[in-house]
PDB file of C-alpha atoms (C1' of nucleotides) in Angstrom:
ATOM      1  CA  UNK L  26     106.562  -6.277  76.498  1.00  0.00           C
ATOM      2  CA  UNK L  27     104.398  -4.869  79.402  1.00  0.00           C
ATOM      3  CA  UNK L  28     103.366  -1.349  79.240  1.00  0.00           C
ATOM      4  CA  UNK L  29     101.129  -1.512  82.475  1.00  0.00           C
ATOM      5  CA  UNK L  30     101.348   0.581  85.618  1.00  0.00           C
ATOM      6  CA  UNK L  31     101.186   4.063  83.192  1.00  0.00           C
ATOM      7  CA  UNK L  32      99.900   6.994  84.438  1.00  0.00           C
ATOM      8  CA  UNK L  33      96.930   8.278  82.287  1.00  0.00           C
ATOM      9  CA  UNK L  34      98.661  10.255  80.031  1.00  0.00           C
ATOM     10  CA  UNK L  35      96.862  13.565  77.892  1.00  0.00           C
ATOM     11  CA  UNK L  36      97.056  12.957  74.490  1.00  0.00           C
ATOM     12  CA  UNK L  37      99.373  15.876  72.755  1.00  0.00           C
ATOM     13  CA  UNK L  38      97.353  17.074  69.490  1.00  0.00           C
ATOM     14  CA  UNK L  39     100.168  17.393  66.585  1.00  0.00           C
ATOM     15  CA  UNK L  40      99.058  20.905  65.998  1.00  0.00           C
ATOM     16  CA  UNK L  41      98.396  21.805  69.258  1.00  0.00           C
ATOM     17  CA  UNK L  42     101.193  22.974  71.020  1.00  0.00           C
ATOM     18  CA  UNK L  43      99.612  26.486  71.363  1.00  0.00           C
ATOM     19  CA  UNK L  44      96.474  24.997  73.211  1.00  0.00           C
ATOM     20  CA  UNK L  45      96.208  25.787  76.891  1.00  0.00           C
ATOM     21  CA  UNK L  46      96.756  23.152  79.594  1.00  0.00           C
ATOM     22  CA  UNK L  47      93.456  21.222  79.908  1.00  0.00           C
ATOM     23  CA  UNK L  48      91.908  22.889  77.074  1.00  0.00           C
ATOM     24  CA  UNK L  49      90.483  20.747  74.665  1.00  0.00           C
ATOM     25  CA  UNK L  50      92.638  20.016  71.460  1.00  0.00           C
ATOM     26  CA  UNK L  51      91.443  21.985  68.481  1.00  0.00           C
ATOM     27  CA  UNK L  52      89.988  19.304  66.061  1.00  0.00           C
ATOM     28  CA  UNK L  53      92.519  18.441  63.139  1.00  0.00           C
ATOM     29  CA  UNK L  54      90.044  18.615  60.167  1.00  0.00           C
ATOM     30  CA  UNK L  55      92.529  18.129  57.505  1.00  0.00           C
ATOM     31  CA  UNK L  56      90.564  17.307  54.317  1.00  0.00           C
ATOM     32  CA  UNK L  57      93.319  15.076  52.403  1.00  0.00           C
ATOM     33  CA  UNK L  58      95.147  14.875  55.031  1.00  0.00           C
ATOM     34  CA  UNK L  59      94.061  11.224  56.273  1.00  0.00           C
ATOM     35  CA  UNK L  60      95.174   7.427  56.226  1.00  0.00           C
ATOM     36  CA  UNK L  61      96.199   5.951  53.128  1.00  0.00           C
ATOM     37  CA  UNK L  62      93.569   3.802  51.546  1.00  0.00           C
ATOM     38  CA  UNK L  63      94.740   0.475  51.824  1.00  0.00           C
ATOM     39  CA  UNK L  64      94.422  -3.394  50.518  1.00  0.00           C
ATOM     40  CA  UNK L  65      91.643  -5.845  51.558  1.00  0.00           C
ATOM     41  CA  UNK L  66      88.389  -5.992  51.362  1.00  0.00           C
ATOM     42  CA  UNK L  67      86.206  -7.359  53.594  1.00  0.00           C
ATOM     43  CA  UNK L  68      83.695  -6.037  55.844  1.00  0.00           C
ATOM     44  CA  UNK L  69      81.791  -2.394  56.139  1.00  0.00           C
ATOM     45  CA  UNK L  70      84.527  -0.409  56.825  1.00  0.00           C
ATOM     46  CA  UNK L  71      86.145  -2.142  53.955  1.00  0.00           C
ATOM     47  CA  UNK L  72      83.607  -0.779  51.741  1.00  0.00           C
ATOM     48  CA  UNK L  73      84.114   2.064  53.326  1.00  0.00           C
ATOM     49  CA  UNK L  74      87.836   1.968  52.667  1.00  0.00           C
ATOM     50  CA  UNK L  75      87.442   1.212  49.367  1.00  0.00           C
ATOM     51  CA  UNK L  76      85.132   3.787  48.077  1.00  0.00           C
ATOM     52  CA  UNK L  77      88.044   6.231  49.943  1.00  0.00           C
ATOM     53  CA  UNK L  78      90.475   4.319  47.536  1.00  0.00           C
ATOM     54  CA  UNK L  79      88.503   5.055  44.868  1.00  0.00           C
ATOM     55  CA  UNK L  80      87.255   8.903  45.493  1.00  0.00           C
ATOM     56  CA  UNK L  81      89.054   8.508  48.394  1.00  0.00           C
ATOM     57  CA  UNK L  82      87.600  10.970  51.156  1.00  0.00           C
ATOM     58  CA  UNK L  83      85.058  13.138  50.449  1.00  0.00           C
ATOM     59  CA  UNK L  84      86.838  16.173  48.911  1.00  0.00           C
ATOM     60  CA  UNK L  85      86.111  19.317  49.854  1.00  0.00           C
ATOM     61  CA  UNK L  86      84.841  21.346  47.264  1.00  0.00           C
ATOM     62  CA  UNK L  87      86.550  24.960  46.304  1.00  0.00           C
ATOM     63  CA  UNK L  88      87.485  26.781  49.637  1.00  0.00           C
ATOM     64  CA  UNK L  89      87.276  23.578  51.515  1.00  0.00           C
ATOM     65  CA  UNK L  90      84.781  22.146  53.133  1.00  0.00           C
ATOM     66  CA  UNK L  91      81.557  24.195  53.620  1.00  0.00           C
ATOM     67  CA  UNK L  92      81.203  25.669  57.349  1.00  0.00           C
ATOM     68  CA  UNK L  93      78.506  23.629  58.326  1.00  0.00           C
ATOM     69  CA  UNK L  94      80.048  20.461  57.386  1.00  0.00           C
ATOM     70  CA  UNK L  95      82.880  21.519  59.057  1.00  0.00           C
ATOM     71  CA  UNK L  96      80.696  21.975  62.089  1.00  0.00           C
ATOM     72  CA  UNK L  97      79.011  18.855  61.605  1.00  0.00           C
ATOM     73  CA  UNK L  98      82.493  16.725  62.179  1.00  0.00           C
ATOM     74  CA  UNK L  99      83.489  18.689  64.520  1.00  0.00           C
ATOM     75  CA  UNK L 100      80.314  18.196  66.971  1.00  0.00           C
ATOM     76  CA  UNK L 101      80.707  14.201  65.426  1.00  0.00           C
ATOM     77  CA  UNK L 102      83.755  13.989  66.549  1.00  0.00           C
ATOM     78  CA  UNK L 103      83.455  15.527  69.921  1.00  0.00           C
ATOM     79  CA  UNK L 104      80.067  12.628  69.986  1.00  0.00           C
ATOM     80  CA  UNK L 105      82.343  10.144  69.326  1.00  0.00           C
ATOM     81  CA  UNK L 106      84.850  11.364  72.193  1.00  0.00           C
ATOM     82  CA  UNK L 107      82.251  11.167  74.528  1.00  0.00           C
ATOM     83  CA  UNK L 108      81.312   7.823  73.812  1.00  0.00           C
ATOM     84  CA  UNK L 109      84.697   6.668  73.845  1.00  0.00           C
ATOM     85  CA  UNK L 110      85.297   8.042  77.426  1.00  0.00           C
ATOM     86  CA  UNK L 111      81.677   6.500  78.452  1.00  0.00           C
ATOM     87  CA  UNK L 112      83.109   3.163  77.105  1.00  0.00           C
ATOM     88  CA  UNK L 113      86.689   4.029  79.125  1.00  0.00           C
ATOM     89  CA  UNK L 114      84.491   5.052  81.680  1.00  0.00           C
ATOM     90  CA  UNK L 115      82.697   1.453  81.922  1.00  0.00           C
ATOM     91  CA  UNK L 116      86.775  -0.460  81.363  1.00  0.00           C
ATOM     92  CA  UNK L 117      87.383   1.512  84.545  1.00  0.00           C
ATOM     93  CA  UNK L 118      84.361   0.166  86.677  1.00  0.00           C
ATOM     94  CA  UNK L 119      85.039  -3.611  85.195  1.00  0.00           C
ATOM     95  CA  UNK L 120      88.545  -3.464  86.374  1.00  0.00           C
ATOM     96  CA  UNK L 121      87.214  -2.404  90.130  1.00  0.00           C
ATOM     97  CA  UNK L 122      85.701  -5.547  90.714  1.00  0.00           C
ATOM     98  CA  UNK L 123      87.619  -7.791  88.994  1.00  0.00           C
ATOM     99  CA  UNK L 124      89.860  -9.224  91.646  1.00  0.00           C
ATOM    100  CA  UNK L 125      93.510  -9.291  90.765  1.00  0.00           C
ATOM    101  CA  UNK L 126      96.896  -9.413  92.156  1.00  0.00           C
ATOM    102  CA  UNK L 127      98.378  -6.374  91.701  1.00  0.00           C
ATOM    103  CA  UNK L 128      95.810  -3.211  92.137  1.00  0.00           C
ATOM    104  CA  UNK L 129      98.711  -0.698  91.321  1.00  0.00           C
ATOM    105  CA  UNK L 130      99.084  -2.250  88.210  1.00  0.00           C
ATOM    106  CA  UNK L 131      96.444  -1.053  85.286  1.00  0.00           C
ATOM    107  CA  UNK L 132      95.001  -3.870  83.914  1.00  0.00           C
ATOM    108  CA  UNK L 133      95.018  -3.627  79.911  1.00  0.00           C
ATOM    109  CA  UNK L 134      91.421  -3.446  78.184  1.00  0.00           C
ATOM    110  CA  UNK L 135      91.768  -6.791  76.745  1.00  0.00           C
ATOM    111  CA  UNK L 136      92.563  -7.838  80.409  1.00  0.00           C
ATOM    112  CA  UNK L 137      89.885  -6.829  81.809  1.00  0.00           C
ATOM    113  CA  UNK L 138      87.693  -8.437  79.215  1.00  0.00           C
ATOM    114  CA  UNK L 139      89.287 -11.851  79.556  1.00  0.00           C
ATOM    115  CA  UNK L 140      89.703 -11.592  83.404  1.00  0.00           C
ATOM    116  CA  UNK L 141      86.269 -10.598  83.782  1.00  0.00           C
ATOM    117  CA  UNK L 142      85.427 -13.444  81.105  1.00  0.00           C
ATOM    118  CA  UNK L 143      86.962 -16.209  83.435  1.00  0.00           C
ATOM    119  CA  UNK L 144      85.851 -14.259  86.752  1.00  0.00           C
ATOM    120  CA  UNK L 145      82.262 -14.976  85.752  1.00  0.00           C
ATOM    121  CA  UNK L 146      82.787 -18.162  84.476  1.00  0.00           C
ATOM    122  CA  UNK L 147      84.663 -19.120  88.044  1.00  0.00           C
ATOM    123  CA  UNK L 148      81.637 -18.120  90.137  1.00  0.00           C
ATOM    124  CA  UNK L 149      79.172 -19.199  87.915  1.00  0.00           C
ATOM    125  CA  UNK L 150      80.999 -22.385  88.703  1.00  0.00           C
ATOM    126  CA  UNK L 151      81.071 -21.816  92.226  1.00  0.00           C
ATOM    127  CA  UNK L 152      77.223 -20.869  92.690  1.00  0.00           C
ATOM    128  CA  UNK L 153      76.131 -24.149  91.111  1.00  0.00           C
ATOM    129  CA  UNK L 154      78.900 -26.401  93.199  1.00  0.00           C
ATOM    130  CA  UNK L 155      77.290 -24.766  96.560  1.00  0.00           C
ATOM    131  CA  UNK L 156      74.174 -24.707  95.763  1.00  0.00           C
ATOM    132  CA  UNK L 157      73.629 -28.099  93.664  1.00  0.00           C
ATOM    133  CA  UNK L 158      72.446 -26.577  90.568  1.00  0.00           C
ATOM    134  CA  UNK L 159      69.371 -24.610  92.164  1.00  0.00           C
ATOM    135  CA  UNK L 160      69.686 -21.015  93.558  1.00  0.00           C
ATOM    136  CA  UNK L 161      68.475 -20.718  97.216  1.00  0.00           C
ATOM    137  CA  UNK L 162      64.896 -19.714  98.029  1.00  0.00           C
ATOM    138  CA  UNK L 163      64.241 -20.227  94.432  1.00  0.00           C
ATOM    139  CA  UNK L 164      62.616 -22.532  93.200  1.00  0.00           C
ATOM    140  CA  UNK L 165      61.999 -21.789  89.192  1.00  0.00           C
ATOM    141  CA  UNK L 166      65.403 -20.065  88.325  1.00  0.00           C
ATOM    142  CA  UNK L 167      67.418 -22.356  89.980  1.00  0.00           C
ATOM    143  CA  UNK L 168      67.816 -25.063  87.457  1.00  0.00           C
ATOM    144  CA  UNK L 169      67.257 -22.953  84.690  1.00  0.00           C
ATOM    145  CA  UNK L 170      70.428 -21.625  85.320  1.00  0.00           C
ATOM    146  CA  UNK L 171      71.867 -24.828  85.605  1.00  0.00           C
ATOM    147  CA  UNK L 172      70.540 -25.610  82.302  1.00  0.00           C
ATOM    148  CA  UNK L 173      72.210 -22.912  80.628  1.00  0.00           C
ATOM    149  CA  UNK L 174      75.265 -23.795  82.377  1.00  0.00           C
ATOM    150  CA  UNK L 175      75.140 -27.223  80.892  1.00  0.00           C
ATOM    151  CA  UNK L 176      74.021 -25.816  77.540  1.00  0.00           C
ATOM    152  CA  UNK L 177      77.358 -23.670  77.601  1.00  0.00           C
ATOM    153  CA  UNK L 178      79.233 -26.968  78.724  1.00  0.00           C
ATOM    154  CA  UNK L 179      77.281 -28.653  75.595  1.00  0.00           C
ATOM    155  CA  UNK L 180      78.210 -26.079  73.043  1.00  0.00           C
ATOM    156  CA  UNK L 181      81.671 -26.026  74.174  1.00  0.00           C
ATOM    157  CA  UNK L 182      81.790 -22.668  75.412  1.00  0.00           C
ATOM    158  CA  UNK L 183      85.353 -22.716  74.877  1.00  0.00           C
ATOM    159  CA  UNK L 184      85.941 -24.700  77.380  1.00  0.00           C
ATOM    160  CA  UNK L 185      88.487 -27.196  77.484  1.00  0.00           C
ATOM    161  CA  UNK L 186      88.890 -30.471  79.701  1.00  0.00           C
ATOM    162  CA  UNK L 187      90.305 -27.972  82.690  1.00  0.00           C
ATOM    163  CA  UNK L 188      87.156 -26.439  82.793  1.00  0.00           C
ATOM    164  CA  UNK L 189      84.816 -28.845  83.266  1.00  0.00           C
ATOM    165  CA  UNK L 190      84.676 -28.475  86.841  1.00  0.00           C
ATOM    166  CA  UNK L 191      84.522 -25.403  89.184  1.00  0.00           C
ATOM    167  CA  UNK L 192      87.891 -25.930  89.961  1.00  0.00           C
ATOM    168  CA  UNK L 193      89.024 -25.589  86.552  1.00  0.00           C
ATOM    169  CA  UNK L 194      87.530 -22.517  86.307  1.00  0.00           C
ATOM    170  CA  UNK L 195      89.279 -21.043  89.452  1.00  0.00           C
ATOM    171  CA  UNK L 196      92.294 -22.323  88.187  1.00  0.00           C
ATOM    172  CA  UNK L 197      92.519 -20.823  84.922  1.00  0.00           C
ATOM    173  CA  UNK L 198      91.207 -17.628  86.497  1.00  0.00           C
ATOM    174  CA  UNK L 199      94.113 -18.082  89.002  1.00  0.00           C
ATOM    175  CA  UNK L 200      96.706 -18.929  86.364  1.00  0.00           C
ATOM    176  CA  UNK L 201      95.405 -15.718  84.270  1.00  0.00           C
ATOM    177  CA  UNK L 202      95.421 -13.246  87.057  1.00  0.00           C
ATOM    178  CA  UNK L 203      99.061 -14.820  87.618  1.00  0.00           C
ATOM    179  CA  UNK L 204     100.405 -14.691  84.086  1.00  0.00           C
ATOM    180  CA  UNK L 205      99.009 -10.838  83.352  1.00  0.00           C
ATOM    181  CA  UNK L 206     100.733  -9.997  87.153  1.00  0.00           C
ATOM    182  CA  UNK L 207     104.200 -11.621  85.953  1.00  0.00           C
ATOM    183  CA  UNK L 208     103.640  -9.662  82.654  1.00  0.00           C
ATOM    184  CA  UNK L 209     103.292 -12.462  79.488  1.00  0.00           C
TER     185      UNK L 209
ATOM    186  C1'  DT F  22     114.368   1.030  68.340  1.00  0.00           C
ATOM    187  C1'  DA F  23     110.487  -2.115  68.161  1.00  0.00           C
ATOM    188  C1'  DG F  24     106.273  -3.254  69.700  1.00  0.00           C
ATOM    189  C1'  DG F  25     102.160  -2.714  72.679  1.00  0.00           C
ATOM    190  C1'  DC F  26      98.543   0.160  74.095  1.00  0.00           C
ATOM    191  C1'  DC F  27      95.838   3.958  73.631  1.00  0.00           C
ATOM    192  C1'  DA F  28      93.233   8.401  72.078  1.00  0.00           C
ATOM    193  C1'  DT F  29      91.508  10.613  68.356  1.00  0.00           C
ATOM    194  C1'  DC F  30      89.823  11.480  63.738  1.00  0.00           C
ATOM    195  C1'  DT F  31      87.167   9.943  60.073  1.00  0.00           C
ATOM    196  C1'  DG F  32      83.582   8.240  56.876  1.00  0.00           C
ATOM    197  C1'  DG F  33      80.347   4.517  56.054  1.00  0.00           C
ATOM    198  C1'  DT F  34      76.437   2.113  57.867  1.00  0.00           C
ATOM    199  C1'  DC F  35      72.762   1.203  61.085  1.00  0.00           C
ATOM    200  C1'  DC F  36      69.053   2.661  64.008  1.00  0.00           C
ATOM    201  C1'  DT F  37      65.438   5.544  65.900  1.00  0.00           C
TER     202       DT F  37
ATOM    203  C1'  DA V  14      67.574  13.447  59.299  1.00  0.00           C
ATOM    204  C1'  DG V  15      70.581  12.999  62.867  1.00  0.00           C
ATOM    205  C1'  DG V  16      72.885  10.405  66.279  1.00  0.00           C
ATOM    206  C1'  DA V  17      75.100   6.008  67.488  1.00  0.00           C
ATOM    207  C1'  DC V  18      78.061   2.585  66.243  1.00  0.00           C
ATOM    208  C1'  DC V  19      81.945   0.598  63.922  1.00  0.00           C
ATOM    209  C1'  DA V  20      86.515  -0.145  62.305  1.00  0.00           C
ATOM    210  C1'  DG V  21      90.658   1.599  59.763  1.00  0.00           C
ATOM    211  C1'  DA V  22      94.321   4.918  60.030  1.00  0.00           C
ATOM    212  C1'  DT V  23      97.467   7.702  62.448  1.00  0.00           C
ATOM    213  C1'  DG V  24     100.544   9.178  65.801  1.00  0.00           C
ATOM    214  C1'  DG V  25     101.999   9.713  70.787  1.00  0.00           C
ATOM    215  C1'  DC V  26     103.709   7.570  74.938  1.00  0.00           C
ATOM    216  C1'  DC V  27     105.889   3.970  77.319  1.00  0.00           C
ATOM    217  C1'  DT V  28     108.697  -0.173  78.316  1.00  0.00           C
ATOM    218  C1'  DA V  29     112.028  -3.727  77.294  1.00  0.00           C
TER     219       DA V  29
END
DNA sequence: TAGGCCATCTGGTCCT
DNA sequence: AGGACCAGATGGCCTA
């Protein structure tokens, strides 16, 4: 099921049909209002979830939350957008110089991280074919990098038979940009 | 309609 | 202490 080639669409806030066009959505803010807890677990935000199951959320006291909490998440929340466009932000550069077939069509953020994965791993490959294993005009760095090539080889690396050679690693870059093209 | 992808909110934890 | 980071939850949009 491919949902490339979308336009970058404004997210509609639930409760925000009254807020001006390109005006930031109000922030939601609903104490109670939020995810179920649910089953396992495991890691931090486990924990996390399960001291919500248990108190769940913080409640707000009588009248809500105080103001300046309520301030506080709000200018959180507004950190937390920012970062997340920073990190969108960075997707967007990685997908401009990752090579692929079709530059109308958005490449997905898990994509990008695989494409760019196999794109370094290809010239990686490539450098050390042409150049024997030593970088020109250096002398030091040159087969250090070879070594950590062969290191990576060593540890696996997750690389299979196919990518034991340069070649493989074009072709598996080649397959990739192929299969996310034809939509898999 | 189901499923994929994404933006946003949120609260806990880590870091400076 | 406050900001950054993380990951779960939620809901919207889109395509098949």
């Amino acid at each position: 099921m491919k949902t490339k080639n979308r336009p970058p669409r404004r997210r509609v806030p639930p409760q925000d049909a009254e807020a001006a066009p390109g005006e930031r959505r109000p922030d939601r803010l609903q104490p109670g209002s939020g995810p179920e807890p649910t089953k396992g677990l495991r890691s931090r935000t486990a924990r996390a979830q399960g001291a919500r199951a248990e108190g769940g959320r913080r409640r707000p006291g009588p009248g809500g939350r105080r103001e300046s909490s309520v301030q506080r998440r709000l200018e959180s929340n507004e950190r937390e957008r920012q970062r997340m466009h920073k990190l969108n932000n960075a997707f967007q550069a990685l997908r401009e110089v990752i090579p692929h077939v079709r530059a109308d069509k958005k490449l997905s953020k898990i994509e990008t991280l695989t494409l760019a994965k196999n794109y370094i791993k290809s010239l990686t490959a490539t450098i050390l074919t042409m150049s024997s294993g030593r970088l020109p005009g250096l002398d030091g760095p040159g087969p250090k990098l070879y070594q950590h090539y062969q290191q990576q080889q060593a540890a696996g690396g997750g690389l299979g038979d196919s990518e034991a050679q340069p070649e493989g690693h074009l072709q598996k870059y080649s397959t990739q940009i192929h299969s996310f093209r034809e939509g898999s």
